[in-house]
Amino acid sequence: MASRLVHAQENFAHANNVEIHDATLTFVTGNQYVSNGKPDLFQLLRPIPDASHTRNREISPPNSACFPGTRIDVIRRIISWADSILLWNTHVLWLYGYVGSGKSAVALAVALKFEKRERLVGSFFFFRNAGDRSRMTKFATTLACQLAAAIPEAAPFIEKAVKAEPGLLVSSLVAQLRRLVYEPFKAATRRGRLLTTTLFKGPFLIVIDGLDECEDRQEMVAFIEDMLYFFKQNPLVPLRFFITSRVEQHIQGYLNNDQVRLENLIDYCSRADIDTFMNTCFEDEKSRNLVIKAYIQEHGDWPIKADKEKLVDHIDGSFIFASALFKYIIDPTNDQSTPMDRLPHTLNMNPGLDTLYAQALSRSQGLPHFSDILWTLARLQEPLPIVGVADLLGIESFEVVRVLVNLQAIIHIPGTDDLPVTLCHTSLRDFLTTENRSGRFFARPSHHLQLSYGCFVFAIKRTTTPGMNATSL
């Protein structure tokens, strides 16, 4: 049977709920959980399928990953903390930083390293306005399902808890975390293989990214308080929590204490990292862009060293700003300008993302339906595909594409009609919904009235168009 399971894993590595004789093989975040009982834990817990580090980041943002050769120091420091088994070390590390400083990329890198070491319990990447990923509703059950996949020894304890308490899955977040995550983990690591693992390799890790993106503030506070209480009561449990977020008062007030290790990502945003990123991006583009190749043959290397250094200084440690600036310089536009024309404009921008957003949005400002499309993307609670946005506004799909095609530096445009249009970063929504920042691009709350009517019409049309979501408003 063992050889058959290995063979099945090779043939169905990307499948879900594959039947193998009398067992059900369920793949969860790259691991497999085998259950002989029906329904299995995956069916009982109903986790969020795209909340972990293994999600398709193209359609489930943030699409952030550390650029090769960067973030080495901060990742090394986090891993050193997570590997430590010293009794006086903290169980929780909070990495905080401003928008665009690369918190999600670091969280992904750390999760991948611990997954490779077989010491990752699970991960949860919050994202605002992304349905269940912006709430705590399925936080505990999603982590529990990942725990069962990563540590099969914990699965029987989780299953026992669910069956012993029929109301557990609709009870409080604290109760779910205790009964489905903390206690099964403790029970599993007290015996056999896992006891040896923790003694010789170090603790296990849970990665929580973007805690500030969670909309359930009271539940989030309950999670933090109970987590810290659990570790206070169980100082020897071989488990660590790595949490990232922006600095917000309701988070800082609970995480800024002696039970939590604090790390400010800005302390690790080196100029050298940005320089490496920009140099590599420009070299790659020069190797394939015919316009740039022709320019270099006639005028010499581009960009010149002085302009590159000025650009790196201008970016001031923000990877999201660096990425968006590079896309703005390189991406073709309708005004027939070249990258060589656009580089000087970026050097004159005021520091910060707001100027970049305003510059990028101005490229489509004169097109029909620009404001309606932009404000709809800003005000939707959950993203829609291009055809969904068009139906909601009562316009043609090509009119949506015409507006968005110039905004690819700040908005992800899907390659197929059934995938949602997503903002590259939550900060764009913040910009569009804050009048004193966005000015003429401000998404006015009154736009909800128009969307409400469009949503009503959309709901009617949806009956003949499968796959649409009429509850996105």
Short mmCIF file of C-alpha atoms in Angstrom, two decimals:
data_model
loop_
_atom_site.label_atom_id
_atom_site.label_comp_id
_atom_site.label_asym_id
_atom_site.label_seq_id
_atom_site.Cartn_x
_atom_site.Cartn_y
_atom_site.Cartn_z
CA MET A 1 0.00 0.00 0.00
CA ALA A 2 2.90 2.36 0.79
CA SER A 3 4.36 1.95 -2.71
CA ARG A 4 0.95 2.59 -4.24
CA LEU A 5 0.63 5.83 -2.26
CA VAL A 6 4.05 7.00 -3.47
CA HIS A 7 3.08 6.18 -7.04
CA ALA A 8 -0.25 8.00 -6.58
CA GLN A 9 1.49 11.09 -5.21
CA GLU A 10 3.71 11.24 -8.30
CA ASN A 11 0.78 10.89 -10.71
CA PHE A 12 -1.68 13.15 -8.87
CA ALA A 13 0.65 15.78 -7.43
CA HIS A 14 -1.68 18.58 -8.46
CA ALA A 15 -5.00 16.84 -7.78
CA ASN A 16 -7.46 17.12 -4.90
CA ASN A 17 -9.60 14.46 -3.20
CA VAL A 18 -8.16 11.56 -5.20
CA GLU A 19 -9.73 8.22 -4.32
CA ILE A 20 -7.21 5.43 -3.65
CA HIS A 21 -9.08 2.21 -2.85
CA ASP A 22 -10.73 2.83 0.54
CA ALA A 23 -8.62 5.88 1.43
CA THR A 24 -9.08 9.51 0.47
CA LEU A 25 -5.90 11.39 -0.46
CA THR A 26 -6.37 15.12 0.01
CA PHE A 27 -3.62 17.54 -0.96
CA VAL A 28 -3.35 20.57 1.31
CA THR A 29 -0.72 23.28 0.72
CA GLY A 30 1.59 20.85 -1.02
CA ASN A 31 1.23 18.07 1.55
CA GLN A 32 -1.07 15.09 1.59
CA TYR A 33 -3.46 13.91 4.27
CA VAL A 34 -4.83 10.35 4.06
CA SER A 35 -8.10 9.53 5.78
CA ASN A 36 -9.89 6.21 5.85
CA GLY A 37 -12.97 7.82 7.33
CA LYS A 38 -15.57 9.67 5.35
CA PRO A 39 -15.99 12.56 5.31
CA ASP A 40 -12.28 13.40 5.70
CA LEU A 41 -10.92 16.40 7.59
CA PHE A 42 -10.73 18.54 4.48
CA GLN A 43 -14.46 18.13 3.97
CA LEU A 44 -15.22 18.65 7.65
CA LEU A 45 -13.08 21.76 8.14
CA ARG A 46 -13.67 23.38 4.73
CA PRO A 47 -10.49 25.48 4.77
CA ILE A 48 -9.82 28.46 2.53
CA PRO A 49 -8.03 26.98 -0.50
CA ASP A 50 -6.00 30.08 -1.44
CA ALA A 51 -4.90 31.45 1.94
CA SER A 52 -1.49 29.79 2.29
CA HIS A 53 1.93 30.49 0.81
CA THR A 54 1.27 27.84 -1.89
CA ARG A 55 -1.65 29.74 -3.47
CA ASN A 56 -1.51 30.97 -7.06
CA ARG A 57 -0.25 34.48 -6.35
CA GLU A 58 -1.17 35.67 -9.86
CA ILE A 59 -4.87 35.47 -9.03
CA SER A 60 -4.69 35.59 -5.20
CA PRO A 61 -2.54 38.58 -4.22
CA PRO A 62 -0.26 39.77 -2.82
CA ASN A 63 2.02 38.54 -5.59
CA SER A 64 5.20 39.22 -3.65
CA ALA A 65 8.42 37.24 -3.60
CA CYS A 66 11.95 38.13 -2.59
CA PHE A 67 14.16 39.00 -5.54
CA PRO A 68 17.18 36.65 -5.77
CA GLY A 69 20.10 37.98 -3.75
CA THR A 70 17.99 40.32 -1.59
CA ARG A 71 16.55 40.23 1.95
CA ILE A 72 19.31 37.87 3.04
CA ASP A 73 20.00 39.51 6.40
CA VAL A 74 16.40 39.76 7.63
CA ILE A 75 15.55 36.20 6.52
CA ARG A 76 18.66 34.87 8.24
CA ARG A 77 17.72 36.70 11.44
CA ILE A 78 14.15 35.35 11.43
CA ILE A 79 15.31 31.79 10.80
CA SER A 80 17.87 32.05 13.58
CA TRP A 81 15.11 33.10 15.98
CA ALA A 82 12.76 30.34 14.80
CA ASP A 83 15.49 27.69 15.09
CA SER A 84 16.35 28.62 18.66
CA ILE A 85 15.22 26.29 21.44
CA LEU A 86 16.47 28.50 24.26
CA LEU A 87 13.96 28.63 27.09
CA TRP A 88 14.18 32.40 27.35
CA ASN A 89 13.48 33.04 23.68
CA THR A 90 10.10 34.41 22.63
CA HIS A 91 7.53 32.29 20.82
CA VAL A 92 6.32 35.18 18.62
CA LEU A 93 8.18 37.45 16.22
CA TRP A 94 6.43 40.48 14.75
CA LEU A 95 7.97 41.92 11.59
CA TYR A 96 6.46 45.32 10.90
CA GLY A 97 6.99 47.94 8.21
CA TYR A 98 5.32 50.42 5.92
CA VAL A 99 3.41 49.68 2.72
CA GLY A 100 5.61 48.25 0.01
CA SER A 101 8.57 47.44 2.24
CA GLY A 102 8.36 43.73 1.36
CA LYS A 103 6.74 42.07 4.38
CA SER A 104 4.76 39.54 2.31
CA ALA A 105 7.82 38.62 0.27
CA VAL A 106 9.80 37.90 3.43
CA ALA A 107 6.89 35.89 4.88
CA LEU A 108 6.77 33.79 1.72
CA ALA A 109 10.54 33.17 1.79
CA VAL A 110 10.47 32.07 5.44
CA ALA A 111 7.45 29.80 4.87
CA LEU A 112 9.16 28.10 1.92
CA LYS A 113 12.36 27.51 3.88
CA PHE A 114 10.52 25.90 6.79
CA GLU A 115 8.34 23.86 4.45
CA LYS A 116 11.52 22.47 2.91
CA ARG A 117 12.78 21.62 6.40
CA GLU A 118 9.44 19.88 7.15
CA ARG A 119 8.86 22.19 10.12
CA LEU A 120 6.12 24.44 8.74
CA VAL A 121 2.79 23.87 10.47
CA GLY A 122 0.91 26.25 8.17
CA SER A 123 0.60 29.77 6.81
CA PHE A 124 -2.17 32.31 6.35
CA PHE A 125 -1.85 35.37 4.10
CA PHE A 126 -4.56 37.90 4.88
CA PHE A 127 -5.66 40.28 2.12
CA ARG A 128 -8.22 43.03 2.44
CA ASN A 129 -11.42 42.81 0.38
CA ALA A 130 -10.68 39.18 -0.52
CA GLY A 131 -13.65 37.44 1.09
CA ASP A 132 -12.72 34.91 3.77
CA ARG A 133 -9.04 35.90 3.50
CA SER A 134 -9.89 39.28 5.01
CA ARG A 135 -11.71 37.77 8.00
CA MET A 136 -11.09 35.39 10.90
CA THR A 137 -14.09 33.18 10.10
CA LYS A 138 -12.04 30.28 8.69
CA PHE A 139 -8.66 31.17 10.15
CA ALA A 140 -8.55 28.34 12.72
CA THR A 141 -10.03 25.64 10.46
CA THR A 142 -7.64 26.54 7.63
CA LEU A 143 -4.62 26.29 9.94
CA ALA A 144 -5.98 23.05 11.40
CA CYS A 145 -6.27 21.48 7.95
CA GLN A 146 -2.71 22.53 7.13
CA LEU A 147 -1.56 21.12 10.47
CA ALA A 148 -3.14 17.76 9.64
CA ALA A 149 -1.36 17.73 6.29
CA ALA A 150 2.04 18.83 7.64
CA ILE A 151 1.93 16.67 10.78
CA PRO A 152 -0.27 13.59 10.15
CA GLU A 153 0.15 12.58 13.80
CA ALA A 154 -2.03 15.57 14.74
CA ALA A 155 -4.90 14.61 12.43
CA PRO A 156 -6.58 12.06 14.77
CA PHE A 157 -6.66 14.62 17.59
CA ILE A 158 -8.27 17.23 15.30
CA GLU A 159 -10.82 14.73 14.02
CA LYS A 160 -11.61 13.61 17.57
CA ALA A 161 -12.21 17.22 18.64
CA VAL A 162 -14.59 17.89 15.74
CA LYS A 163 -16.59 14.72 16.36
CA ALA A 164 -16.68 15.19 20.16
CA GLU A 165 -17.96 18.77 19.89
CA PRO A 166 -20.48 19.14 17.05
CA GLY A 167 -20.76 22.87 17.66
CA LEU A 168 -17.01 23.51 17.61
CA LEU A 169 -16.88 24.64 13.98
CA VAL A 170 -19.34 27.46 14.72
CA SER A 171 -17.95 28.36 18.14
CA SER A 172 -15.56 31.17 19.05
CA LEU A 173 -12.22 31.66 17.31
CA VAL A 174 -10.37 31.09 20.58
CA ALA A 175 -12.11 27.74 21.17
CA GLN A 176 -11.37 26.62 17.61
CA LEU A 177 -7.70 27.54 17.83
CA ARG A 178 -7.34 25.75 21.16
CA ARG A 179 -9.13 22.55 20.17
CA LEU A 180 -8.11 22.33 16.51
CA VAL A 181 -4.57 23.76 16.46
CA TYR A 182 -2.81 24.22 19.80
CA GLU A 183 -3.93 21.07 21.63
CA PRO A 184 -3.53 18.67 18.65
CA PHE A 185 -0.07 20.11 17.99
CA LYS A 186 0.94 19.63 21.63
CA ALA A 187 -0.37 16.08 21.69
CA ALA A 188 1.37 15.14 18.44
CA THR A 189 4.78 16.58 19.38
CA ARG A 190 4.96 14.73 22.68
CA ARG A 191 5.68 11.43 21.01
CA GLY A 192 7.83 9.54 18.54
CA ARG A 193 9.17 11.17 15.39
CA LEU A 194 8.09 14.72 16.22
CA LEU A 195 9.68 14.67 19.66
CA THR A 196 12.98 13.72 18.02
CA THR A 197 12.51 16.41 15.36
CA THR A 198 12.03 19.20 17.88
CA LEU A 199 14.95 18.04 20.02
CA PHE A 200 17.46 17.91 17.16
CA LYS A 201 16.12 20.29 14.50
CA GLY A 202 14.19 22.94 16.43
CA PRO A 203 10.61 24.20 16.81
CA PHE A 204 7.84 24.24 14.22
CA LEU A 205 6.56 27.48 12.68
CA ILE A 206 3.27 29.14 11.72
CA VAL A 207 3.51 32.13 9.36
CA ILE A 208 0.80 34.82 9.48
CA ASP A 209 1.16 37.60 6.90
CA GLY A 210 -0.70 40.90 6.64
CA LEU A 211 -2.49 40.81 9.99
CA ASP A 212 -3.44 44.45 9.43
CA GLU A 213 -5.45 43.33 6.38
CA CYS A 214 -7.88 41.43 8.64
CA GLU A 215 -11.20 43.26 8.96
CA ASP A 216 -12.33 41.42 12.14
CA ARG A 217 -10.52 43.56 14.68
CA GLN A 218 -12.13 42.12 17.78
CA GLU A 219 -11.46 38.56 16.66
CA MET A 220 -7.90 39.51 15.75
CA VAL A 221 -7.31 40.91 19.24
CA ALA A 222 -8.81 37.74 20.74
CA PHE A 223 -6.39 35.67 18.64
CA ILE A 224 -3.35 37.67 19.81
CA GLU A 225 -4.36 37.65 23.48
CA ASP A 226 -5.12 33.93 23.55
CA MET A 227 -1.96 33.05 21.59
CA LEU A 228 0.21 34.90 24.09
CA TYR A 229 -1.69 33.36 27.01
CA PHE A 230 -1.23 29.89 25.53
CA PHE A 231 2.54 30.37 25.26
CA LYS A 232 2.68 31.79 28.78
CA GLN A 233 0.96 28.63 30.05
CA ASN A 234 3.07 26.37 27.79
CA PRO A 235 6.59 27.85 27.68
CA LEU A 236 8.16 24.60 26.44
CA VAL A 237 5.84 23.96 23.49
CA PRO A 238 8.02 23.73 20.32
CA LEU A 239 5.99 26.18 18.27
CA ARG A 240 6.72 29.68 16.93
CA PHE A 241 4.47 32.30 15.30
CA PHE A 242 5.98 34.63 12.70
CA ILE A 243 3.60 37.56 12.10
CA THR A 244 3.90 40.48 9.68
CA SER A 245 1.81 43.64 9.47
CA ARG A 246 1.86 47.37 9.15
CA VAL A 247 2.10 49.33 12.38
CA GLU A 248 -1.50 49.98 13.40
CA GLN A 249 -2.58 50.96 16.88
CA HIS A 250 -4.92 48.01 17.47
CA ILE A 251 -2.07 45.61 16.61
CA GLN A 252 0.82 47.43 18.21
CA GLY A 253 -1.01 47.73 21.52
CA TYR A 254 -1.09 43.94 21.89
CA LEU A 255 2.08 42.76 20.15
CA ASN A 256 4.45 45.35 21.59
CA ASN A 257 5.30 43.52 24.82
CA ASP A 258 8.04 41.36 26.32
CA GLN A 259 6.46 38.15 24.99
CA VAL A 260 7.02 39.25 21.40
CA ARG A 261 10.24 39.89 19.53
CA LEU A 262 9.99 43.02 17.37
CA GLU A 263 11.76 43.54 14.06
CA ASN A 264 11.39 46.67 11.94
CA LEU A 265 11.77 45.76 8.27
CA ILE A 266 12.98 49.26 7.45
CA ASP A 267 16.16 48.37 9.33
CA TYR A 268 16.83 45.75 6.64
CA CYS A 269 15.76 47.72 3.54
CA SER A 270 19.25 48.23 2.23
CA ARG A 271 20.17 50.34 -0.73
CA ALA A 272 22.16 47.37 -2.03
CA ASP A 273 18.99 45.24 -2.29
CA ILE A 274 17.21 47.88 -4.39
CA ASP A 275 20.34 48.36 -6.50
CA THR A 276 20.52 44.59 -7.17
CA PHE A 277 16.83 44.49 -8.08
CA MET A 278 16.97 47.45 -10.48
CA ASN A 279 20.23 46.37 -12.15
CA THR A 280 18.90 42.88 -12.84
CA CYS A 281 15.58 44.21 -14.16
CA PHE A 282 17.26 46.66 -16.53
CA GLU A 283 19.78 44.07 -17.77
CA ASP A 284 16.98 41.59 -18.51
CA GLU A 285 14.97 44.23 -20.35
CA LYS A 286 17.97 45.39 -22.39
CA SER A 287 18.53 41.82 -23.58
CA ARG A 288 15.07 41.52 -25.14
CA ASN A 289 13.75 45.05 -25.88
CA LEU A 290 14.57 45.94 -29.49
CA VAL A 291 13.96 49.67 -28.98
CA ILE A 292 16.40 49.82 -26.07
CA LYS A 293 18.94 47.72 -28.02
CA ALA A 294 18.81 50.14 -30.94
CA TYR A 295 19.17 53.14 -28.60
CA ILE A 296 22.24 51.61 -26.91
CA GLN A 297 23.90 50.89 -30.25
CA GLU A 298 23.60 54.55 -31.19
CA HIS A 299 24.03 56.33 -27.83
CA GLY A 300 25.84 53.91 -25.53
CA ASP A 301 24.71 52.13 -22.37
CA TRP A 302 21.33 52.92 -20.81
CA PRO A 303 20.48 53.89 -18.15
CA ILE A 304 23.73 55.68 -17.37
CA LYS A 305 25.24 55.04 -13.94
CA ALA A 306 24.27 58.46 -12.57
CA ASP A 307 20.59 58.00 -13.50
CA LYS A 308 20.49 54.50 -12.00
CA GLU A 309 21.96 55.75 -8.74
CA LYS A 310 19.51 58.64 -8.65
CA LEU A 311 16.64 56.23 -9.30
CA VAL A 312 17.75 53.92 -6.47
CA ASP A 313 18.02 56.90 -4.11
CA HIS A 314 14.58 58.06 -5.20
CA ILE A 315 13.03 54.63 -4.42
CA ASP A 316 14.28 54.85 -0.83
CA GLY A 317 14.00 51.18 0.12
CA SER A 318 10.48 50.40 -1.15
CA PHE A 319 10.36 47.29 -3.33
CA ILE A 320 6.77 47.89 -4.44
CA PHE A 321 7.76 51.42 -5.48
CA ALA A 322 10.79 50.00 -7.30
CA SER A 323 8.68 47.42 -9.15
CA ALA A 324 5.99 49.92 -10.10
CA LEU A 325 8.56 52.50 -11.24
CA PHE A 326 10.30 49.94 -13.41
CA LYS A 327 7.00 48.87 -15.01
CA TYR A 328 6.13 52.53 -15.60
CA ILE A 329 9.46 53.08 -17.36
CA ILE A 330 9.38 49.90 -19.46
CA ASP A 331 5.72 49.24 -20.29
CA PRO A 332 4.59 50.62 -23.67
CA THR A 333 2.10 53.49 -23.71
CA ASN A 334 -0.33 55.02 -26.20
CA ASP A 335 1.59 58.32 -26.31
CA GLN A 336 4.43 56.69 -28.32
CA SER A 337 7.02 57.56 -25.67
CA THR A 338 9.99 55.25 -25.14
CA PRO A 339 11.58 53.99 -21.90
CA MET A 340 14.34 56.52 -22.52
CA ASP A 341 11.72 59.29 -22.57
CA ARG A 342 9.97 58.08 -19.41
CA LEU A 343 13.02 57.58 -17.19
CA PRO A 344 13.57 61.35 -16.65
CA HIS A 345 9.92 61.72 -15.56
CA THR A 346 10.37 59.14 -12.82
CA LEU A 347 13.44 60.94 -11.53
CA ASN A 348 11.33 64.06 -11.02
CA MET A 349 8.48 62.37 -9.15
CA ASN A 350 7.93 63.19 -5.51
CA PRO A 351 8.90 60.25 -3.25
CA GLY A 352 6.11 57.86 -2.35
CA LEU A 353 3.49 55.77 -4.08
CA ASP A 354 0.81 58.47 -4.35
CA THR A 355 2.70 60.34 -7.07
CA LEU A 356 3.29 57.11 -8.96
CA TYR A 357 -0.38 56.15 -8.72
CA ALA A 358 -1.47 59.58 -9.97
CA GLN A 359 1.03 59.43 -12.85
CA ALA A 360 -0.06 55.93 -13.85
CA LEU A 361 -3.79 56.69 -13.63
CA SER A 362 -3.44 59.83 -15.72
CA ARG A 363 -2.45 57.64 -18.67
CA SER A 364 -6.05 56.36 -19.01
CA GLN A 365 -7.89 59.35 -17.56
CA GLY A 366 -9.22 60.61 -20.88
CA LEU A 367 -10.75 57.30 -21.95
CA PRO A 368 -14.53 56.63 -21.80
CA HIS A 369 -15.80 55.07 -18.55
CA PHE A 370 -12.42 55.61 -16.85
CA SER A 371 -13.85 56.90 -13.56
CA ASP A 372 -16.64 54.31 -13.38
CA ILE A 373 -14.23 51.42 -13.95
CA LEU A 374 -11.63 52.76 -11.54
CA TRP A 375 -14.10 53.52 -8.77
CA THR A 376 -15.78 50.14 -9.21
CA LEU A 377 -12.47 48.33 -8.68
CA ALA A 378 -11.81 50.45 -5.61
CA ARG A 379 -15.23 49.91 -4.00
CA LEU A 380 -15.89 46.22 -4.74
CA GLN A 381 -15.64 44.00 -1.67
CA GLU A 382 -14.42 41.10 -3.80
CA PRO A 383 -12.78 41.29 -7.24
CA LEU A 384 -14.63 40.49 -10.48
CA PRO A 385 -13.35 39.39 -13.89
CA ILE A 386 -13.32 41.88 -16.75
CA VAL A 387 -16.66 40.65 -18.09
CA GLY A 388 -18.14 40.98 -14.58
CA VAL A 389 -17.01 44.60 -14.28
CA ALA A 390 -18.41 45.32 -17.75
CA ASP A 391 -21.79 43.74 -16.93
CA LEU A 392 -21.96 45.61 -13.64
CA LEU A 393 -21.47 48.94 -15.42
CA GLY A 394 -23.53 48.05 -18.50
CA ILE A 395 -20.63 48.49 -20.93
CA GLU A 396 -18.63 46.25 -23.29
CA SER A 397 -15.68 44.18 -22.05
CA PHE A 398 -13.29 45.77 -24.55
CA GLU A 399 -14.03 49.17 -22.99
CA VAL A 400 -12.82 47.87 -19.61
CA VAL A 401 -9.70 46.40 -21.21
CA ARG A 402 -8.97 49.67 -23.02
CA VAL A 403 -8.88 51.53 -19.70
CA LEU A 404 -6.90 48.89 -17.81
CA VAL A 405 -4.26 48.11 -20.40
CA ASN A 406 -2.34 51.30 -19.57
CA LEU A 407 -2.53 50.59 -15.83
CA GLN A 408 -0.66 47.28 -15.69
CA ALA A 409 2.00 48.82 -13.44
CA ILE A 410 -0.57 49.12 -10.64
CA ILE A 411 -3.45 46.74 -11.57
CA HIS A 412 -3.21 43.02 -12.38
CA ILE A 413 -5.06 42.27 -15.62
CA PRO A 414 -5.87 38.54 -15.95
CA GLY A 415 -5.01 36.61 -19.08
CA THR A 416 -8.41 34.91 -19.28
CA ASP A 417 -11.99 36.14 -18.93
CA ASP A 418 -12.81 34.02 -15.90
CA LEU A 419 -10.05 35.34 -13.61
CA PRO A 420 -10.57 38.47 -11.46
CA VAL A 421 -9.00 41.88 -11.95
CA THR A 422 -6.97 42.65 -8.81
CA LEU A 423 -5.06 45.64 -7.51
CA CYS A 424 -1.30 45.13 -7.29
CA HIS A 425 -1.36 46.33 -3.71
CA THR A 426 -3.90 47.30 -1.06
CA SER A 427 -2.29 50.74 -0.89
CA LEU A 428 -3.89 51.59 -4.25
CA ARG A 429 -7.36 51.09 -2.73
CA ASP A 430 -6.32 53.25 0.23
CA PHE A 431 -5.16 55.93 -2.20
CA LEU A 432 -8.37 55.87 -4.25
CA THR A 433 -10.66 55.99 -1.20
CA THR A 434 -8.84 58.85 0.58
CA GLU A 435 -9.84 62.16 -1.00
CA ASN A 436 -6.96 64.31 0.26
CA ARG A 437 -4.52 61.83 -1.31
CA SER A 438 -6.16 60.95 -4.62
CA GLY A 439 -7.82 64.27 -5.51
CA ARG A 440 -9.46 63.97 -8.93
CA PHE A 441 -9.17 60.16 -8.76
CA PHE A 442 -11.13 59.89 -5.50
CA ALA A 443 -13.65 57.01 -5.53
CA ARG A 444 -16.64 58.74 -3.99
CA PRO A 445 -18.88 56.72 -1.62
CA SER A 446 -21.90 57.86 -3.65
CA HIS A 447 -20.67 55.54 -6.39
CA HIS A 448 -22.15 52.74 -4.26
CA LEU A 449 -25.64 53.79 -5.40
CA GLN A 450 -24.77 53.25 -9.02
CA LEU A 451 -23.06 49.97 -8.21
CA SER A 452 -26.06 48.79 -6.22
CA TYR A 453 -28.29 49.22 -9.24
CA GLY A 454 -25.70 47.58 -11.48
CA CYS A 455 -25.40 44.71 -9.02
CA PHE A 456 -29.16 44.17 -9.18
CA VAL A 457 -29.08 43.99 -12.98
CA PHE A 458 -25.94 41.86 -12.79
CA ALA A 459 -27.67 39.37 -10.47
CA ILE A 460 -30.42 38.89 -13.03
CA LYS A 461 -27.97 38.35 -15.89
CA ARG A 462 -25.96 35.95 -13.75
CA THR A 463 -28.69 33.33 -14.05
CA THR A 464 -27.56 32.70 -17.62
CA THR A 465 -23.83 33.28 -17.04
CA PRO A 466 -22.26 30.70 -14.68
CA GLY A 467 -19.22 31.67 -12.65
CA MET A 468 -20.24 35.25 -11.93
CA ASN A 469 -20.43 36.56 -8.37
CA ALA A 470 -23.32 38.89 -7.77
CA THR A 471 -22.48 39.42 -4.11
CA SER A 472 -19.19 41.21 -4.67
CA LEU A 473 -20.50 44.65 -3.71
#
